[in-house]
Short mmCIF file of C-alpha atoms in Angstrom, two decimals:
data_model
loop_
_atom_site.label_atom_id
_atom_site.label_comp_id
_atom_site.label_asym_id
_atom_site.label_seq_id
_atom_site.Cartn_x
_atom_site.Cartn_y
_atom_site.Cartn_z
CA UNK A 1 -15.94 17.97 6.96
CA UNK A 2 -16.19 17.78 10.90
CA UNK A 3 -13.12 18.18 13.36
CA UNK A 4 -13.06 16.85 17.13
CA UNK A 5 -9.68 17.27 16.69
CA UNK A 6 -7.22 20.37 15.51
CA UNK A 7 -6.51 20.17 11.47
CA UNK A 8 -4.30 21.53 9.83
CA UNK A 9 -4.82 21.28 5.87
CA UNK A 10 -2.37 22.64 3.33
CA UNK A 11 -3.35 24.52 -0.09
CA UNK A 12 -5.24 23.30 -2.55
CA UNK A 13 -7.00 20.26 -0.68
CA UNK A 14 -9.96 18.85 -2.25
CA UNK A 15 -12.34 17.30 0.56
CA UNK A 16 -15.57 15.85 0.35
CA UNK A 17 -18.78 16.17 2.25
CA UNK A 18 -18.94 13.10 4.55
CA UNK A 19 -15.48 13.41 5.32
CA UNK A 20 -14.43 13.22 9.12
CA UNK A 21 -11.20 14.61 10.08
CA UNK A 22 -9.35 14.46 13.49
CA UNK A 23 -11.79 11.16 14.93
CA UNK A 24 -10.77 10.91 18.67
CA UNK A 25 -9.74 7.35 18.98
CA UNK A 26 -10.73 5.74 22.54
CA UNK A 27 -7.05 4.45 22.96
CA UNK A 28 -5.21 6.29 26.10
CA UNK A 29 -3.26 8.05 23.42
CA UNK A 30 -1.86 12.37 23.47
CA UNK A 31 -4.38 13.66 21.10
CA UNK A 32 -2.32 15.85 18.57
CA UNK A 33 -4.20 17.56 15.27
CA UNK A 34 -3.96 15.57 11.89
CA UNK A 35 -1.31 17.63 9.75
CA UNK A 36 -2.03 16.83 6.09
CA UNK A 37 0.07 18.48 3.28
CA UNK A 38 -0.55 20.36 0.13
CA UNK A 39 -3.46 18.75 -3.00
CA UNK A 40 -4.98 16.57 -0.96
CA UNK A 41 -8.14 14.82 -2.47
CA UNK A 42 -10.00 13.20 -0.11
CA UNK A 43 -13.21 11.12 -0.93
CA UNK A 44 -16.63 11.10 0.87
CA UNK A 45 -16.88 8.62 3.61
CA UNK A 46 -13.11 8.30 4.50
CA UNK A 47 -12.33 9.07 8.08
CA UNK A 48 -8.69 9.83 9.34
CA UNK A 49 -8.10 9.59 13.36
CA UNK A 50 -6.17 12.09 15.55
CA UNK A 51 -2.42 11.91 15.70
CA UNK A 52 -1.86 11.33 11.85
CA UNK A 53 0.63 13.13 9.75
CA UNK A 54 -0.11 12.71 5.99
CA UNK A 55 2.69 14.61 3.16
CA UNK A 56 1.56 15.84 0.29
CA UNK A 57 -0.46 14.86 -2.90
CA UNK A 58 -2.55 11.92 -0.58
CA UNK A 59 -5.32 10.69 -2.54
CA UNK A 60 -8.41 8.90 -1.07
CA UNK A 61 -11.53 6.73 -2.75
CA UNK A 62 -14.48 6.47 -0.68
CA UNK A 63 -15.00 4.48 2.83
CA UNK A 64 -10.96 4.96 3.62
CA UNK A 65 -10.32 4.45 7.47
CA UNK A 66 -6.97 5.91 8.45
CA UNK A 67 -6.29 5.51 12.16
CA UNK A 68 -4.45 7.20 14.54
CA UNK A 69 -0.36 7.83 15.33
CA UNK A 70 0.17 6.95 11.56
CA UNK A 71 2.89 8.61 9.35
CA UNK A 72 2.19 8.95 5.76
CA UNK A 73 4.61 10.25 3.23
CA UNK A 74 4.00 11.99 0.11
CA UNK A 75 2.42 11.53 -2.79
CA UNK A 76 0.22 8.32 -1.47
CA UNK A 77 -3.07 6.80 -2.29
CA UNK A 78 -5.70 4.81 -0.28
CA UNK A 79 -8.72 3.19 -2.06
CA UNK A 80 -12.04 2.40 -1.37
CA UNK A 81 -12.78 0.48 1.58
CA UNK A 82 -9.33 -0.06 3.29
CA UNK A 83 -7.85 0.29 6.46
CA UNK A 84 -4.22 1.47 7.71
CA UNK A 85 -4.63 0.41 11.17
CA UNK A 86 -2.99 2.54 14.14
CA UNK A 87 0.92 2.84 14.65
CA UNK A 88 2.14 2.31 10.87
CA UNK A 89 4.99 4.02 8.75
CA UNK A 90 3.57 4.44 4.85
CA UNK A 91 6.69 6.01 2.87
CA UNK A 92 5.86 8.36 -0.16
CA UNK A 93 4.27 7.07 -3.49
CA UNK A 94 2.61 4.08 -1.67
CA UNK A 95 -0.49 2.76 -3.67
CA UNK A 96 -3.30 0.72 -1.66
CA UNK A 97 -5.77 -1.06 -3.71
CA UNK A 98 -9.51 -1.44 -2.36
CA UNK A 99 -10.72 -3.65 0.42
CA UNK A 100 -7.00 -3.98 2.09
CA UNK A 101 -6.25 -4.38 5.66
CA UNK A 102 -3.02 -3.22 6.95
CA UNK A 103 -2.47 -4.14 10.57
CA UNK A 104 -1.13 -1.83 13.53
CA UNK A 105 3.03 -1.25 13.27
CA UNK A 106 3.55 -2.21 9.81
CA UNK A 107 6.21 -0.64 7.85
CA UNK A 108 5.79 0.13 4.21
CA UNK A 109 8.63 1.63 2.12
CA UNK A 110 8.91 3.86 -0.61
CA UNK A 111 7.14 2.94 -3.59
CA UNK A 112 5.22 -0.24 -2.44
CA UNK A 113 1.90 -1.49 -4.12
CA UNK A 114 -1.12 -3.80 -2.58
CA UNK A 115 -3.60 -5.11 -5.25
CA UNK A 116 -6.98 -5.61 -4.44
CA UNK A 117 -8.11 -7.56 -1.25
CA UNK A 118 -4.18 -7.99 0.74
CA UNK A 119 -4.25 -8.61 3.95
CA UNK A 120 -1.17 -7.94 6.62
CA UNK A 121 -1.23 -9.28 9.85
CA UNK A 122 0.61 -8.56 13.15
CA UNK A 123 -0.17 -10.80 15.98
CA UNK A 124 1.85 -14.13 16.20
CA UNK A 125 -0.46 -15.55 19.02
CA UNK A 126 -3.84 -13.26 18.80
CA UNK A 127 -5.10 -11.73 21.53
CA UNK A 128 -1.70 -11.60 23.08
CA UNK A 129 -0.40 -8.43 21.54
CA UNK A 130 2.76 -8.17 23.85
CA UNK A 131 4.86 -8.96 21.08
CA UNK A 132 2.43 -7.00 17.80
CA UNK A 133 4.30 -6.13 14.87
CA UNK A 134 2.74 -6.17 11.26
CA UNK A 135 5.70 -6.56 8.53
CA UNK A 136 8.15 -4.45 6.96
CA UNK A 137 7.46 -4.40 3.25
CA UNK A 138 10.85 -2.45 1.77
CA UNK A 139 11.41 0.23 -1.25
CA UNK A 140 9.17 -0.78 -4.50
CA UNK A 141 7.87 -4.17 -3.02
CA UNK A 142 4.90 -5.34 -5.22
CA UNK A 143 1.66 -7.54 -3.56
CA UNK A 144 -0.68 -9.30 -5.86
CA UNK A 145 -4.52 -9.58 -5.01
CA UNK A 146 -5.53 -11.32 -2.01
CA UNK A 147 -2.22 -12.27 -0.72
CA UNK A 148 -1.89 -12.82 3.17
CA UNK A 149 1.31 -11.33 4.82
CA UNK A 150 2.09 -12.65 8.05
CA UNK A 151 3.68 -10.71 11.40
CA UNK A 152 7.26 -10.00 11.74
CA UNK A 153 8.20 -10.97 8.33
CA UNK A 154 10.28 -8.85 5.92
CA UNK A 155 10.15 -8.45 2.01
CA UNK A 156 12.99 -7.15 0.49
CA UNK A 157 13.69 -4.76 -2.41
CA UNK A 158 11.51 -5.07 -5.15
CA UNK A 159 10.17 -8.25 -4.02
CA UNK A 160 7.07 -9.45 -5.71
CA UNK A 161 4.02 -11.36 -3.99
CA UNK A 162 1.64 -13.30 -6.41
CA UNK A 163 -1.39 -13.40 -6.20
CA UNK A 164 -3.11 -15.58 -3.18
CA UNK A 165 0.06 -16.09 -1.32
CA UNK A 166 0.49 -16.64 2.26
CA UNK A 167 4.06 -15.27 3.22
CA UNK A 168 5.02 -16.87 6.43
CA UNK A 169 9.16 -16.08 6.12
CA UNK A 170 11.33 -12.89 4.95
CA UNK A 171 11.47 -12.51 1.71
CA UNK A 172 14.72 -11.89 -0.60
CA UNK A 173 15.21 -8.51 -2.40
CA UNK A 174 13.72 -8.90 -6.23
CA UNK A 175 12.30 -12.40 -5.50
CA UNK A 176 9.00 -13.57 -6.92
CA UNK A 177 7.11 -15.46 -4.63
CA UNK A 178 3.78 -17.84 -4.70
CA UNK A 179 2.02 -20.40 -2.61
CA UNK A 180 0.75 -21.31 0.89
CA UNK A 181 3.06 -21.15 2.38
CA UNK A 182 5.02 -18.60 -0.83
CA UNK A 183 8.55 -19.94 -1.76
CA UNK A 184 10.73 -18.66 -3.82
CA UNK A 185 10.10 -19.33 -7.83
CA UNK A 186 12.15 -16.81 -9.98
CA UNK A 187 14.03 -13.07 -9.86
CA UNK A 188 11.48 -10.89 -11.27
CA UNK A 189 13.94 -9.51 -13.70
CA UNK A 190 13.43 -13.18 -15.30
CA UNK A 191 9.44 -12.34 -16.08
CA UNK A 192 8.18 -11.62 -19.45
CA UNK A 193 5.25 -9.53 -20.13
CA UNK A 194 2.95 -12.49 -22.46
CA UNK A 195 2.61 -9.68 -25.08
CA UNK A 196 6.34 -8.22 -25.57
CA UNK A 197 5.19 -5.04 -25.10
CA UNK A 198 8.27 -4.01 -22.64
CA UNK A 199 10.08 -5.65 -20.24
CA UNK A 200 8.50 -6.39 -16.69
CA UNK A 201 11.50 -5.64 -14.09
CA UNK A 202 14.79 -4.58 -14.87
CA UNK A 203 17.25 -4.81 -12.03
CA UNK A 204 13.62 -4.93 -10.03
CA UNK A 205 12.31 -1.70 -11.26
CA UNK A 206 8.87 -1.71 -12.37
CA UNK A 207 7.81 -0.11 -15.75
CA UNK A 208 6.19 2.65 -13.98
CA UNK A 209 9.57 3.57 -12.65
CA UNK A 210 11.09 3.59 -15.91
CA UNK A 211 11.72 5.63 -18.79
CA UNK A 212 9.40 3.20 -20.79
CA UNK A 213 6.48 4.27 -19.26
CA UNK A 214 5.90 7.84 -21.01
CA UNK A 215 7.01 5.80 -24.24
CA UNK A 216 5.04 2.72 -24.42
CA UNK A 217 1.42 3.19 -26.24
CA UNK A 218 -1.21 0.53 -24.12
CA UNK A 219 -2.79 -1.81 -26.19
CA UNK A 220 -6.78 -1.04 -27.16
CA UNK A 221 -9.11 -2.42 -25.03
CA UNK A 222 -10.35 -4.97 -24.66
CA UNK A 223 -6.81 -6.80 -24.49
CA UNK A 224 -6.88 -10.52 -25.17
CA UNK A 225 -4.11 -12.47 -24.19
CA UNK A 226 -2.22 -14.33 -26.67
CA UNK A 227 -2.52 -17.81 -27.18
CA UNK A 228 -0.21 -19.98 -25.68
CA UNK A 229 3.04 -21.35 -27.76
CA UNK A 230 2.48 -24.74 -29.34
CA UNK A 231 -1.74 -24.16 -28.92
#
């Protein structure tokens, strides 16, 4: 671990060789140290800029950039080979999938998830950057893999993004959404899971944020999915 700038590390922090703490960014920017809070487990390669405040239980996999002026809550986890550009607002128990790109002054809510491969943009005209604002993505708000999320826009409350989507317009609280440009196709209490294991989303909570999930045995691997009815 190497420090240009003051750290301040809580107990029981876990960090790896060929981590770099406190990077001075070359923005025109007060440098303050990077506070991060108790059980942190941070993987080699991951670098987190100056001016970043991180809560509690923050979990990185390897190659994590985390730049500066961010706020992180508690309890959050960054995967390999993503990026929370400078300026953003991460709430606690945020989950970021590998090889994601979140884009200066976005706003993530408690409880949000990005699959594999999302990308959220913040420019409306590139290059401009008078007007640079990524989206607000509020509480529990669920992004499949390789979605696109464009600047300005807001996702509401348990919102769901399928996979591939390009979100160009706000986004209604518990809505499922897919396409390019994603429109509206269902509530996401109205999903089924194709093996009746549990139900999906009830009044837009996921499982995980349920009672079922300490009750629920997973299937063996490796799960096949069930034929279709009528095949």
């Amino acid at each position: 671990m190497q420090a240009s700038i003051p750290v301040e590390l809580g107990k029981d922090c876990d960090v790896d060789a060929g981590v770099l703490l406190g990077y001075p960014t070359g923005r025109h920017i007060e440098l303050r140290p990077v506070r991060i809070g108790d059980r942190a487990r941070i993987r080699a390669g991951t670098v987190i800029y100056a001016s970043v405040v991180i809560g509690a239980g923050f979990e990185t996999g390897h190659n994590v950039v985390v730049r500066e002026e961010n706020r992180i809550g508690d309890d959050c986890a960054i995967w390999n080979s993503s990026t929370i550009d400078y300026g953003c607002v991460l709430g606690s128990r945020v989950k970021i999938h590998c090889n994601c790109y979140v884009a200066q002054y976005t706003i993530f809510e408690d409880d949000v998830f990005l699959a594999p491969g999302v990308t959220i943009a913040n420019d409306p005209h590139p290059l401009c950057a008078k007007c640079m604002q990524g989206p607000t993505l509020r509480t529990g708000v669920r992004v499949g893999v390789n979605a696109t999320i464009l600047p300005h826009v807001i996702i509401g409350e348990n919102a769901l993004v399928g996979a591939g989507s390009v979100v160009t317009g706000d986004v209604p609280p518990r809505a499922v959404v897919v396409g390019n440009p994603a429109r509206v196709v269902c509530d996401v209490d109205e999903l089924e899971c194709p093996f009746d294991l549990v139900k999906p989303y009830v009044n837009g909570l996921d499982v995980r944020r349920r009672p079922e999930w300490e009750t629920v045995q997973a299937l063996p691997r490796p799960v096949r999915k069930p034929p279709r009815a009528g095949k």
